[in-house]
Structures are given as structure tokens and as C-alpha cells.
Amino acid sequence: MNVVRFFWGRLKEHPLARVGPGLITGVADDDPSGIATYSQAGAQFGLQMLWTMPLAFPLMAAIQSMCARIGRVTGKGLAANIKTTFPPVVLHGVVLLLLLANTLNIAADVAAMGEVAELITGFERHLMTTLFACGTLLLQVFAPYHRYVFFLKWLTLSLLAYAAVLFTVHVPWGDVARYTIWPKFTANAEAAAVIVGVFGTTISPYLFFWQASEEVEEMQSGSGELSLLLNESAGGKELRRIRWDTWTGMFYSDITAYFIILATAVTLHVSGMTDITTAAQAASALRPLAGDFAFLVFATGILGVGLIGVPVLAGSGAYALSEAMGWHSGLKYKFADARGFYSIITVSVLLGLLIQYSPISPMKALFWSAVINGVIAVPLMVVIIMLVSKKSVMGNFTASRSTIILGWLAVAVMGAAAIGMLIPG
């Protein structure tokens, strides 16, 4: 027992333990369904889709930093701020669509985790899916907040697996640099669909709600910390932390997505395998092309980010609905003190699990969640920009002009993506 306490104490002193919500949010962005999307981009178009990640990085970082700022300045989550600033129809519509999209996304993620676990262990995929879903659910409901979040932070290291894959294959770095800066592809419906998918999975509404609410959680878990509206003297230090935490977390997410596109481009695309529908299929296809090591690290990465992505999906919906209803919300509470909050998490995960045993295909669930996310992301980002620009909401801590400009650029890009997603053919 003394040995366990010693190592637990040393781990708590590690710099990773002091990283804020930005890292977890960034890694959750590369969930198993996102990995499938990035893998398809690399398999279908090779190096020609690498440019999407440098473009997406400042846009996703700007939006997420706005959400973090809203949470830390006001001491309230995103849904709570929307509730006090906009008509009820805005809040109700966003929360309803968010819950639906998140549940479908959870279904796709746990299905991918079950498939990958079957490839690694040989155990039946539905059994493994059930174990993963129930495990993440029990951790969210019963593990103390500081230990649970600490566990999630260490799981973020699983993303390093995708950089490791590149050491097992030949990479034409000159071509990589050229296509990253100056892409060449035919602007047709197939390319538009992949670009829509990449941006749709990179800038997702569930991350907006999670980021804001986790800032509130971190603030309330501290000793006597107040919102910046009530303690302006802490503003400079806290906003610098948020900028560093969010931009580095999003960079970690973005560069990992870049590595996934690159790894599948130089393996699957080169071999002529251009149609990837699941993350597990991408991992399995790597085995004969890049060896057992590449397969294992790619598959292990899927499991690691799935264990982060599913709680973030379920938690973001729970934060949103609980704040809309005025219920206690937060992982810091015990179940008895926040029954509504934990009930939403439970129902979301169990519904996602039940879809595995229904006629609904997990890939169809993923498609419809992407459509819903693409539809609600644009007006939601407009709402976020309006909130972070209002002195009545943010006091002296409104966002900078450069951040606002990046936010509007994200709206334009995602708006174009949403329109492209909804145009048939």
C-alpha cells in the first residue's frame, strides 16, 4: 500500500497532472469516429488532404479558447450562458440536437472500440463493446473527479501511437511538405464530402460545451477560486493559462490528425486500398502493409482515445441539459447530489450501447451524427462569438479582435462545409 501511495504521489506531481482541460478536449476530438474520417481522407486522397489540418488548427483553437474563456470568466457553462442571454428556443434546439448527435457518436465510438479489441484479444466484439461502455460509465459516475480527470490526462499519451506508426514505413517528406502547403486535387463531390467530414469531426459542438464546463469544474475544484467577474485580479494569469492550455491541446489534436492522414496515405493509399469505413478496418489493413507493430500501436491508440472520447461525449450532453434545466451538474458531485446530471450520462452511454444490438449500423449512426454536428456547429459558433463579445456577459474580459476574426473565419468554413454536406451528390 505504501508503494502505491508513493507512486500515486509522484504521478500527481508530474507536469501532466497540472495541464488544464484543453488537453483532454483536444484528444477527445480525435475519437475513434474521427480516426475513421482521417483514415478515409488519407486512404482515398493520399497526401492531397494534408492541407486541411494546418487550416483547421487556428480555427478550432480560437473557438475552443472562446469557450474556455466563457466558462472561466462567468463561472458558468455554455448552456447556462445561452439560457440567460438568448431566447429559450435557441437553447432547447441546440441541446436537443446535441444530445441526439452525441448518442449516435457514442454508438459509433464504442462499436469501433469493440471491433479493435476483438482484433487484439480475439474476444467477441459485442462483449468488448459492453465492457468498454460500462467501464467508462462506472468511472464517470463513481470515481472522484480529481482522480478521474487525472486518469484521462494520462490516456492522452495514447495519441503518440500515430506518430510511432510513421517510424515503421517509408515517408516521402519532400512530397509531404509540398502537398501540405500547396495541395493538388480535383474539386468534385467526393473531395467535398471528405473535406466536410474532416472539418466536421475537427470542429464539433460537443467539444464547445465540454471545454466551457470543465473550466468551471477546474475553478470550483480549487481552494476558494472565484469566476473572473468576481475576481478580476486573477484575469491576466488565468487567461494566459487558458491560451496556452487550449492552443497546445488543439495543436496536439491537430498534429495527431495530420499524422493519421499521413500514415494511411503512405500505406493504404499507396497500396490501392482507398475505401475505409471504420477505424478498426484501418488498423487491420495496416498489418500486412506496415507490420504487426504498426497495427498494434494504431489499434491501441483507438482504444485510448475512445476511453477519452466517450466520456467527453456523454459528459458534454449532460452539462448542456443540466444547465438548461437548472440542475446540479459536474463530475465533482456524487451521484446522490446530481442525479439528473449522471442520469443523462447513463442514458446516453446505454443508448449508444443498445444501438450495437439494433438494426442501426454504427456507420449510419456516425453519418447522422456528423450531419447534425455540421448543422448545429455554425449557429452555435455564432452564439459563442456573440457571447464572448458582450461586455454584459464577459465584463472586462471580452475576446480579442484577432480571436473574433478567427472565430468568424471558422463560421465561414464550417458554413460552407455544412452546405456541402447537405447538397446531395
CSV table of N, CA and C in Angstrom, one decimal, residues 27-177:
chain,number,residue,atom,x,y,z
A,27,VAL,N,-7.7,15.8,-27.3
A,27,VAL,CA,-7.6,14.4,-27.6
A,27,VAL,C,-9.0,13.8,-27.9
A,28,ALA,N,-10.0,14.3,-27.2
A,28,ALA,CA,-11.3,13.8,-27.4
A,28,ALA,C,-11.8,14.1,-28.8
A,29,ASP,N,-11.2,15.1,-29.4
A,29,ASP,CA,-11.5,15.5,-30.8
A,29,ASP,C,-11.1,14.4,-31.8
A,30,ASP,N,-10.1,13.6,-31.4
A,30,ASP,CA,-9.6,12.5,-32.2
A,30,ASP,C,-10.1,11.2,-31.8
A,31,ASP,N,-11.4,11.2,-31.5
A,31,ASP,CA,-12.1,10.0,-31.1
A,31,ASP,C,-12.1,8.9,-32.2
A,32,PRO,N,-12.5,7.7,-31.9
A,32,PRO,CA,-12.5,6.6,-33.0
A,32,PRO,C,-13.2,7.0,-34.3
A,33,SER,N,-14.3,7.7,-34.1
A,33,SER,CA,-15.0,8.1,-35.4
A,33,SER,C,-14.2,9.1,-36.1
A,34,GLY,N,-13.5,10.0,-35.4
A,34,GLY,CA,-12.6,10.9,-36.1
A,34,GLY,C,-11.5,10.2,-36.8
A,35,ILE,N,-10.9,9.2,-36.1
A,35,ILE,CA,-9.8,8.5,-36.7
A,35,ILE,C,-10.3,7.8,-38.0
A,36,ALA,N,-11.5,7.3,-38.0
A,36,ALA,CA,-12.0,6.7,-39.2
A,36,ALA,C,-12.1,7.7,-40.3
A,37,THR,N,-12.5,9.0,-40.0
A,37,THR,CA,-12.6,10.0,-41.0
A,37,THR,C,-11.3,10.4,-41.6
A,38,TYR,N,-10.3,10.6,-40.7
A,38,TYR,CA,-9.0,11.0,-41.1
A,38,TYR,C,-8.3,9.8,-41.9
A,39,SER,N,-8.6,8.6,-41.5
A,39,SER,CA,-8.0,7.4,-42.2
A,39,SER,C,-8.6,7.4,-43.6
A,40,GLN,N,-9.9,7.6,-43.8
A,40,GLN,CA,-10.5,7.7,-45.1
A,40,GLN,C,-9.9,8.8,-46.0
A,41,ALA,N,-9.7,9.9,-45.4
A,41,ALA,CA,-9.1,11.0,-46.1
A,41,ALA,C,-7.7,10.6,-46.7
A,42,GLY,N,-6.9,10.0,-45.8
A,42,GLY,CA,-5.5,9.6,-46.3
A,42,GLY,C,-5.6,8.4,-47.3
A,43,ALA,N,-6.5,7.5,-47.0
A,43,ALA,CA,-6.6,6.3,-47.9
A,43,ALA,C,-7.1,6.7,-49.3
A,44,GLN,N,-8.1,7.6,-49.3
A,44,GLN,CA,-8.7,7.9,-50.6
A,44,GLN,C,-7.9,8.9,-51.4
A,45,PHE,N,-7.4,9.9,-50.7
A,45,PHE,CA,-6.7,11.0,-51.4
A,45,PHE,C,-5.2,11.1,-51.2
A,46,GLY,N,-4.6,10.2,-50.4
A,46,GLY,CA,-3.2,10.2,-50.2
A,46,GLY,C,-2.8,11.5,-49.5
A,47,LEU,N,-1.7,12.1,-50.0
A,47,LEU,CA,-1.2,13.3,-49.3
A,47,LEU,C,-2.0,14.5,-49.6
A,48,GLN,N,-3.0,14.4,-50.5
A,48,GLN,CA,-3.7,15.6,-51.0
A,48,GLN,C,-4.6,16.3,-50.0
A,49,MET,N,-4.8,15.6,-48.8
A,49,MET,CA,-5.7,16.2,-47.8
A,49,MET,C,-4.9,16.7,-46.6
A,50,LEU,N,-3.6,16.7,-46.7
A,50,LEU,CA,-2.8,17.1,-45.5
A,50,LEU,C,-3.0,18.6,-45.2
A,51,TRP,N,-3.4,19.4,-46.2
A,51,TRP,CA,-3.5,20.8,-46.0
A,51,TRP,C,-4.7,21.2,-45.1
A,52,THR,N,-5.6,20.3,-44.9
A,52,THR,CA,-6.8,20.6,-44.1
A,52,THR,C,-6.4,20.8,-42.6
A,53,MET,N,-5.4,20.1,-42.2
A,53,MET,CA,-5.1,20.3,-40.7
A,53,MET,C,-4.4,21.6,-40.4
A,54,PRO,N,-3.4,22.1,-41.2
A,54,PRO,CA,-2.9,23.5,-40.9
A,54,PRO,C,-4.0,24.5,-40.9
A,55,LEU,N,-5.0,24.4,-41.8
A,55,LEU,CA,-6.1,25.3,-41.9
A,55,LEU,C,-7.0,25.2,-40.7
A,56,ALA,N,-7.3,24.0,-40.3
A,56,ALA,CA,-8.2,23.8,-39.2
A,56,ALA,C,-7.7,24.2,-37.8
A,57,PHE,N,-6.3,24.1,-37.6
A,57,PHE,CA,-5.8,24.4,-36.3
A,57,PHE,C,-6.1,25.7,-35.7
A,58,PRO,N,-5.8,26.9,-36.3
A,58,PRO,CA,-6.2,28.1,-35.7
A,58,PRO,C,-7.7,28.3,-35.5
A,59,LEU,N,-8.5,27.7,-36.4
A,59,LEU,CA,-9.9,27.9,-36.3
A,59,LEU,C,-10.5,27.2,-35.1
A,60,MET,N,-10.1,25.9,-34.9
A,60,MET,CA,-10.5,25.1,-33.8
A,60,MET,C,-10.0,25.7,-32.5
A,61,ALA,N,-8.8,26.1,-32.5
A,61,ALA,CA,-8.2,26.7,-31.3
A,61,ALA,C,-8.9,28.0,-30.8
A,62,ALA,N,-9.2,28.8,-31.8
A,62,ALA,CA,-9.9,30.1,-31.5
A,62,ALA,C,-11.3,29.8,-30.9
A,63,ILE,N,-12.0,28.9,-31.5
A,63,ILE,CA,-13.4,28.6,-30.9
A,63,ILE,C,-13.3,28.0,-29.5
A,64,GLN,N,-12.4,27.0,-29.4
A,64,GLN,CA,-12.2,26.4,-28.1
A,64,GLN,C,-11.7,27.3,-27.0
A,65,SER,N,-10.9,28.3,-27.4
A,65,SER,CA,-10.4,29.3,-26.4
A,65,SER,C,-11.5,30.2,-26.0
A,66,MET,N,-12.4,30.5,-26.9
A,66,MET,CA,-13.6,31.3,-26.5
A,66,MET,C,-14.5,30.6,-25.5
A,67,CYS,N,-14.7,29.3,-25.8
A,67,CYS,CA,-15.5,28.5,-24.8
A,67,CYS,C,-14.9,28.4,-23.5
A,68,ALA,N,-13.5,28.2,-23.4
A,68,ALA,CA,-12.8,28.2,-22.1
A,68,ALA,C,-12.9,29.5,-21.4
A,69,ARG,N,-12.8,30.6,-22.2
A,69,ARG,CA,-12.9,31.9,-21.6
A,69,ARG,C,-14.2,32.2,-21.0
A,70,ILE,N,-15.3,31.8,-21.7
A,70,ILE,CA,-16.6,32.0,-21.2
A,70,ILE,C,-16.8,31.3,-19.9
A,71,GLY,N,-16.4,30.0,-19.8
A,71,GLY,CA,-16.5,29.3,-18.6
A,71,GLY,C,-15.8,29.9,-17.4
A,72,ARG,N,-14.5,30.2,-17.7
A,72,ARG,CA,-13.7,30.8,-16.5
A,72,ARG,C,-14.1,32.1,-16.1
A,73,VAL,N,-14.5,33.0,-17.1
A,73,VAL,CA,-14.9,34.4,-16.7
A,73,VAL,C,-16.2,34.4,-16.0
A,74,THR,N,-17.2,33.7,-16.5
A,74,THR,CA,-18.6,33.8,-15.9
A,74,THR,C,-18.8,32.8,-14.8
A,75,GLY,N,-18.0,31.7,-14.7
A,75,GLY,CA,-18.2,30.7,-13.7
A,75,GLY,C,-19.4,29.8,-14.1
A,76,LYS,N,-19.8,29.9,-15.3
A,76,LYS,CA,-21.0,29.1,-15.8
A,76,LYS,C,-20.7,28.4,-17.1
A,77,GLY,N,-21.3,27.3,-17.4
A,77,GLY,CA,-21.1,26.6,-18.6
A,77,GLY,C,-21.7,27.3,-19.8
A,78,LEU,N,-21.5,26.8,-21.0
A,78,LEU,CA,-22.0,27.4,-22.2
A,78,LEU,C,-23.5,27.4,-22.2
A,79,ALA,N,-24.2,26.3,-21.9
A,79,ALA,CA,-25.6,26.3,-21.9
A,79,ALA,C,-26.2,27.2,-20.9
A,80,ALA,N,-25.6,27.4,-19.7
A,80,ALA,CA,-26.1,28.3,-18.7
A,80,ALA,C,-26.1,29.8,-19.2
A,81,ASN,N,-25.0,30.1,-20.0
A,81,ASN,CA,-24.9,31.4,-20.5
A,81,ASN,C,-25.8,31.7,-21.7
A,82,ILE,N,-26.1,30.7,-22.5
A,82,ILE,CA,-27.0,30.8,-23.6
A,82,ILE,C,-28.4,31.0,-23.0
A,83,LYS,N,-28.7,30.3,-21.9
A,83,LYS,CA,-30.0,30.4,-21.2
A,83,LYS,C,-30.4,31.8,-20.8
A,84,THR,N,-29.4,32.5,-20.3
A,84,THR,CA,-29.6,33.8,-19.7
A,84,THR,C,-29.5,34.9,-20.8
A,85,THR,N,-29.0,34.6,-22.0
A,85,THR,CA,-28.7,35.6,-23.0
A,85,THR,C,-29.6,35.5,-24.2
A,86,PHE,N,-30.1,34.3,-24.5
A,86,PHE,CA,-30.9,34.1,-25.8
A,86,PHE,C,-32.2,33.6,-25.5
A,87,PRO,N,-33.1,33.7,-26.5
A,87,PRO,CA,-34.5,33.1,-26.3
A,87,PRO,C,-34.4,31.6,-26.0
A,88,PRO,N,-35.4,31.0,-25.3
A,88,PRO,CA,-35.4,29.6,-24.9
A,88,PRO,C,-35.3,28.7,-26.1
A,89,VAL,N,-35.9,29.1,-27.3
A,89,VAL,CA,-35.9,28.2,-28.4
A,89,VAL,C,-34.5,27.9,-28.9
A,90,VAL,N,-33.6,28.9,-28.7
A,90,VAL,CA,-32.2,28.7,-29.1
A,90,VAL,C,-31.6,27.6,-28.3
A,91,LEU,N,-31.7,27.7,-27.0
A,91,LEU,CA,-31.1,26.8,-26.0
A,91,LEU,C,-31.7,25.4,-26.3
A,92,HIS,N,-33.1,25.3,-26.3
A,92,HIS,CA,-33.7,24.0,-26.4
A,92,HIS,C,-33.3,23.3,-27.7
A,93,GLY,N,-33.3,24.0,-28.8
A,93,GLY,CA,-32.9,23.4,-30.1
A,93,GLY,C,-31.5,22.9,-30.1
A,94,VAL,N,-30.6,23.7,-29.6
A,94,VAL,CA,-29.2,23.3,-29.6
A,94,VAL,C,-29.0,22.0,-28.7
A,95,VAL,N,-29.6,22.1,-27.5
A,95,VAL,CA,-29.4,21.0,-26.5
A,95,VAL,C,-30.0,19.7,-27.1
A,96,LEU,N,-31.2,19.7,-27.7
A,96,LEU,CA,-31.8,18.6,-28.2
A,96,LEU,C,-31.0,17.9,-29.3
A,97,LEU,N,-30.5,18.7,-30.2
A,97,LEU,CA,-29.7,18.2,-31.3
A,97,LEU,C,-28.3,17.7,-30.8
A,98,LEU,N,-27.8,18.4,-29.8
A,98,LEU,CA,-26.5,17.9,-29.3
A,98,LEU,C,-26.6,16.6,-28.7
A,99,LEU,N,-27.7,16.3,-27.9
A,99,LEU,CA,-27.9,15.0,-27.2
A,99,LEU,C,-28.1,13.9,-28.3
A,100,LEU,N,-28.8,14.2,-29.3
A,100,LEU,CA,-29.0,13.2,-30.4
A,100,LEU,C,-27.7,12.9,-31.1
A,101,ALA,N,-27.0,13.9,-31.5
A,101,ALA,CA,-25.7,13.7,-32.2
A,101,ALA,C,-24.7,13.0,-31.3
A,102,ASN,N,-24.7,13.3,-30.0
A,102,ASN,CA,-23.7,12.7,-29.1
A,102,ASN,C,-24.0,11.2,-28.9
A,103,THR,N,-25.3,10.9,-28.8
A,103,THR,CA,-25.7,9.5,-28.6
A,103,THR,C,-25.3,8.7,-29.8
A,104,LEU,N,-25.5,9.2,-31.0
A,104,LEU,CA,-25.2,8.5,-32.2
A,104,LEU,C,-23.6,8.3,-32.3
A,105,ASN,N,-22.9,9.4,-31.9
A,105,ASN,CA,-21.5,9.4,-32.0
A,105,ASN,C,-20.9,8.4,-30.9
A,106,ILE,N,-21.5,8.3,-29.8
A,106,ILE,CA,-21.1,7.3,-28.8
A,106,ILE,C,-21.3,5.9,-29.3
A,107,ALA,N,-22.4,5.7,-30.0
A,107,ALA,CA,-22.6,4.4,-30.6
A,107,ALA,C,-21.5,4.0,-31.6
A,108,ALA,N,-21.1,4.9,-32.4
A,108,ALA,CA,-20.1,4.7,-33.4
A,108,ALA,C,-18.7,4.4,-32.7
A,109,ASP,N,-18.5,5.2,-31.7
A,109,ASP,CA,-17.2,5.1,-31.0
A,109,ASP,C,-17.0,3.8,-30.2
A,110,VAL,N,-18.1,3.4,-29.5
A,110,VAL,CA,-17.9,2.1,-28.7
A,110,VAL,C,-17.9,0.9,-29.7
A,111,ALA,N,-18.6,1.0,-30.8
A,111,ALA,CA,-18.6,0.0,-31.8
A,111,ALA,C,-17.1,-0.2,-32.3
A,112,ALA,N,-16.5,0.9,-32.6
A,112,ALA,CA,-15.1,0.9,-33.1
A,112,ALA,C,-14.2,0.3,-32.0
A,113,MET,N,-14.4,0.7,-30.8
A,113,MET,CA,-13.5,0.1,-29.7
A,113,MET,C,-13.7,-1.4,-29.6
A,114,GLY,N,-15.0,-1.9,-29.7
A,114,GLY,CA,-15.2,-3.3,-29.6
A,114,GLY,C,-14.6,-4.1,-30.8
A,115,GLU,N,-14.6,-3.5,-32.0
A,115,GLU,CA,-14.0,-4.1,-33.1
A,115,GLU,C,-12.5,-4.2,-33.0
A,116,VAL,N,-11.9,-3.2,-32.5
A,116,VAL,CA,-10.4,-3.1,-32.3
A,116,VAL,C,-10.0,-4.1,-31.2
A,117,ALA,N,-10.8,-4.1,-30.1
A,117,ALA,CA,-10.5,-5.1,-29.0
A,117,ALA,C,-10.6,-6.5,-29.5
A,118,GLU,N,-11.5,-6.8,-30.4
A,118,GLU,CA,-11.7,-8.1,-30.9
A,118,GLU,C,-10.4,-8.5,-31.8
A,119,LEU,N,-9.9,-7.5,-32.5
A,119,LEU,CA,-8.7,-7.8,-33.3
A,119,LEU,C,-7.5,-8.1,-32.5
A,120,ILE,N,-7.4,-7.4,-31.3
A,120,ILE,CA,-6.2,-7.5,-30.5
A,120,ILE,C,-6.3,-8.8,-29.6
A,121,THR,N,-7.5,-9.0,-29.0
A,121,THR,CA,-7.7,-10.1,-28.0
A,121,THR,C,-8.3,-11.3,-28.5
A,122,GLY,N,-9.1,-11.2,-29.6
A,122,GLY,CA,-9.9,-12.4,-30.1
A,122,GLY,C,-11.2,-12.6,-29.4
A,123,PHE,N,-11.5,-11.7,-28.4
A,123,PHE,CA,-12.8,-11.8,-27.7
A,123,PHE,C,-13.9,-11.2,-28.6
A,124,GLU,N,-15.1,-11.7,-28.5
A,124,GLU,CA,-16.2,-11.2,-29.3
A,124,GLU,C,-16.5,-9.7,-29.1
A,125,ARG,N,-16.7,-9.0,-30.3
A,125,ARG,CA,-16.7,-7.5,-30.3
A,125,ARG,C,-17.8,-7.0,-29.4
A,126,HIS,N,-19.0,-7.6,-29.4
A,126,HIS,CA,-20.1,-7.0,-28.6
A,126,HIS,C,-19.8,-7.1,-27.1
A,127,LEU,N,-19.2,-8.2,-26.7
A,127,LEU,CA,-18.8,-8.3,-25.3
A,127,LEU,C,-17.8,-7.2,-24.9
A,128,MET,N,-16.8,-7.0,-25.8
A,128,MET,CA,-15.8,-5.9,-25.5
A,128,MET,C,-16.4,-4.6,-25.5
A,129,THR,N,-17.4,-4.3,-26.5
A,129,THR,CA,-18.1,-3.1,-26.5
A,129,THR,C,-18.8,-2.8,-25.2
A,130,THR,N,-19.5,-3.8,-24.7
A,130,THR,CA,-20.2,-3.7,-23.5
A,130,THR,C,-19.3,-3.4,-22.3
A,131,LEU,N,-18.1,-4.1,-22.3
A,131,LEU,CA,-17.2,-3.8,-21.2
A,131,LEU,C,-16.7,-2.4,-21.2
A,132,PHE,N,-16.3,-1.9,-22.4
A,132,PHE,CA,-15.8,-0.5,-22.5
A,132,PHE,C,-16.9,0.5,-22.1
A,133,ALA,N,-18.1,0.3,-22.6
A,133,ALA,CA,-19.2,1.2,-22.3
A,133,ALA,C,-19.5,1.3,-20.8
A,134,CYS,N,-19.6,0.1,-20.2
A,134,CYS,CA,-19.9,0.0,-18.8
A,134,CYS,C,-18.7,0.6,-17.9
A,135,GLY,N,-17.5,0.3,-18.4
A,135,GLY,CA,-16.3,0.7,-17.7
A,135,GLY,C,-16.2,2.3,-17.6
A,136,THR,N,-16.4,2.9,-18.8
A,136,THR,CA,-16.3,4.4,-18.8
A,136,THR,C,-17.5,5.0,-18.0
A,137,LEU,N,-18.7,4.3,-18.1
A,137,LEU,CA,-19.8,4.8,-17.3
A,137,LEU,C,-19.6,4.7,-15.8
A,138,LEU,N,-19.0,3.6,-15.3
A,138,LEU,CA,-18.8,3.5,-13.9
A,138,LEU,C,-17.7,4.5,-13.4
A,139,LEU,N,-16.7,4.7,-14.2
A,139,LEU,CA,-15.7,5.7,-13.9
A,139,LEU,C,-16.3,7.1,-13.7
A,140,GLN,N,-17.1,7.5,-14.7
A,140,GLN,CA,-17.7,8.8,-14.6
A,140,GLN,C,-18.6,9.0,-13.4
A,141,VAL,N,-19.4,8.0,-13.1
A,141,VAL,CA,-20.3,8.1,-12.0
A,141,VAL,C,-19.7,8.0,-10.7
A,142,PHE,N,-18.8,7.1,-10.5
A,142,PHE,CA,-18.3,6.7,-9.1
A,142,PHE,C,-16.9,7.2,-8.8
A,143,ALA,N,-16.0,7.5,-9.8
A,143,ALA,CA,-14.7,7.9,-9.5
A,143,ALA,C,-14.6,9.4,-9.1
A,144,PRO,N,-13.9,9.7,-8.0
A,144,PRO,CA,-13.8,11.1,-7.6
A,144,PRO,C,-13.2,11.9,-8.8
A,145,TYR,N,-13.7,13.2,-8.9
A,145,TYR,CA,-13.4,14.0,-10.1
A,145,TYR,C,-11.9,14.1,-10.3
A,146,HIS,N,-11.1,14.5,-9.3
A,146,HIS,CA,-9.7,14.7,-9.5
A,146,HIS,C,-8.9,13.4,-10.0
A,147,ARG,N,-9.4,12.3,-9.5
A,147,ARG,CA,-8.7,11.0,-9.9
A,147,ARG,C,-9.1,10.7,-11.3
A,148,TYR,N,-10.4,10.9,-11.6
A,148,TYR,CA,-10.9,10.5,-13.0
A,148,TYR,C,-10.2,11.4,-14.1
A,149,VAL,N,-10.2,12.7,-13.8
A,149,VAL,CA,-9.6,13.6,-14.8
A,149,VAL,C,-8.1,13.3,-14.9
A,150,PHE,N,-7.5,13.0,-13.8
A,150,PHE,CA,-6.0,12.6,-13.8
A,150,PHE,C,-5.8,11.4,-14.7
A,151,PHE,N,-6.7,10.4,-14.6
A,151,PHE,CA,-6.6,9.2,-15.4
A,151,PHE,C,-6.8,9.6,-16.9
A,152,LEU,N,-7.7,10.5,-17.2
A,152,LEU,CA,-7.9,10.9,-18.6
A,152,LEU,C,-6.7,11.6,-19.2
A,153,LYS,N,-6.0,12.4,-18.4
A,153,LYS,CA,-4.9,13.1,-18.8
A,153,LYS,C,-3.7,12.2,-19.2
A,154,TRP,N,-3.6,11.1,-18.5
A,154,TRP,CA,-2.5,10.1,-18.8
A,154,TRP,C,-2.9,9.4,-20.1
A,155,LEU,N,-4.2,9.2,-20.3
A,155,LEU,CA,-4.6,8.5,-21.5
A,155,LEU,C,-4.3,9.3,-22.8
A,156,THR,N,-4.2,10.6,-22.6
A,156,THR,CA,-3.9,11.4,-23.8
A,156,THR,C,-2.6,11.0,-24.5
A,157,LEU,N,-1.7,10.3,-23.7
A,157,LEU,CA,-0.4,9.9,-24.3
A,157,LEU,C,-0.6,8.8,-25.4
A,158,SER,N,-1.9,8.2,-25.5
A,158,SER,CA,-2.2,7.2,-26.5
A,158,SER,C,-2.1,7.8,-27.9
A,159,LEU,N,-2.2,9.1,-28.0
A,159,LEU,CA,-2.2,9.7,-29.3
A,159,LEU,C,-0.8,9.6,-29.9
A,160,LEU,N,0.2,9.4,-29.1
A,160,LEU,CA,1.6,9.3,-29.6
A,160,LEU,C,1.8,8.1,-30.5
A,161,ALA,N,0.8,7.1,-30.4
A,161,ALA,CA,0.8,5.9,-31.2
A,161,ALA,C,0.9,6.3,-32.7
A,162,TYR,N,0.2,7.3,-33.1
A,162,TYR,CA,0.1,7.6,-34.6
A,162,TYR,C,1.4,8.2,-35.1
A,163,ALA,N,2.1,8.9,-34.3
A,163,ALA,CA,3.5,9.3,-34.7
A,163,ALA,C,4.4,8.1,-34.8
A,164,ALA,N,4.2,7.1,-33.9
A,164,ALA,CA,5.1,5.9,-33.9
A,164,ALA,C,4.9,5.1,-35.2
A,165,VAL,N,3.7,5.1,-35.7
A,165,VAL,CA,3.4,4.4,-37.0
A,165,VAL,C,4.4,4.8,-38.1
A,166,LEU,N,4.6,6.1,-38.1
A,166,LEU,CA,5.4,6.7,-39.2
A,166,LEU,C,6.9,6.2,-39.2
A,167,PHE,N,7.3,5.7,-38.0
A,167,PHE,CA,8.7,5.2,-38.0
A,167,PHE,C,8.8,3.8,-38.6
A,168,THR,N,7.7,3.2,-38.9
A,168,THR,CA,7.7,1.8,-39.5
A,168,THR,C,7.5,1.8,-41.0
A,169,VAL,N,7.3,2.9,-41.6
A,169,VAL,CA,7.1,3.0,-43.1
A,169,VAL,C,7.9,4.0,-43.7
A,170,HIS,N,8.0,4.0,-45.0
A,170,HIS,CA,8.8,5.0,-45.8
A,170,HIS,C,7.8,6.2,-46.0
A,171,VAL,N,8.4,7.4,-45.7
A,171,VAL,CA,7.6,8.6,-45.8
A,171,VAL,C,8.4,9.6,-46.7
A,172,PRO,N,7.8,10.0,-47.9
A,172,PRO,CA,8.4,10.9,-48.8
A,172,PRO,C,8.3,12.3,-48.3
A,173,TRP,N,9.2,12.8,-47.4
A,173,TRP,CA,9.0,14.0,-46.7
A,173,TRP,C,8.9,15.2,-47.6
A,174,GLY,N,9.6,15.2,-48.7
A,174,GLY,CA,9.6,16.3,-49.6
A,174,GLY,C,8.2,16.5,-50.2
A,175,ASP,N,7.6,15.4,-50.6
A,175,ASP,CA,6.2,15.4,-51.1
A,175,ASP,C,5.2,15.9,-50.0
A,176,VAL,N,5.5,15.4,-48.8
A,176,VAL,CA,4.6,15.7,-47.7
A,176,VAL,C,4.6,17.2,-47.5
A,177,ALA,N,5.8,17.9,-47.5
A,177,ALA,CA,5.9,19.3,-47.3
A,177,ALA,C,5.2,20.0,-48.4
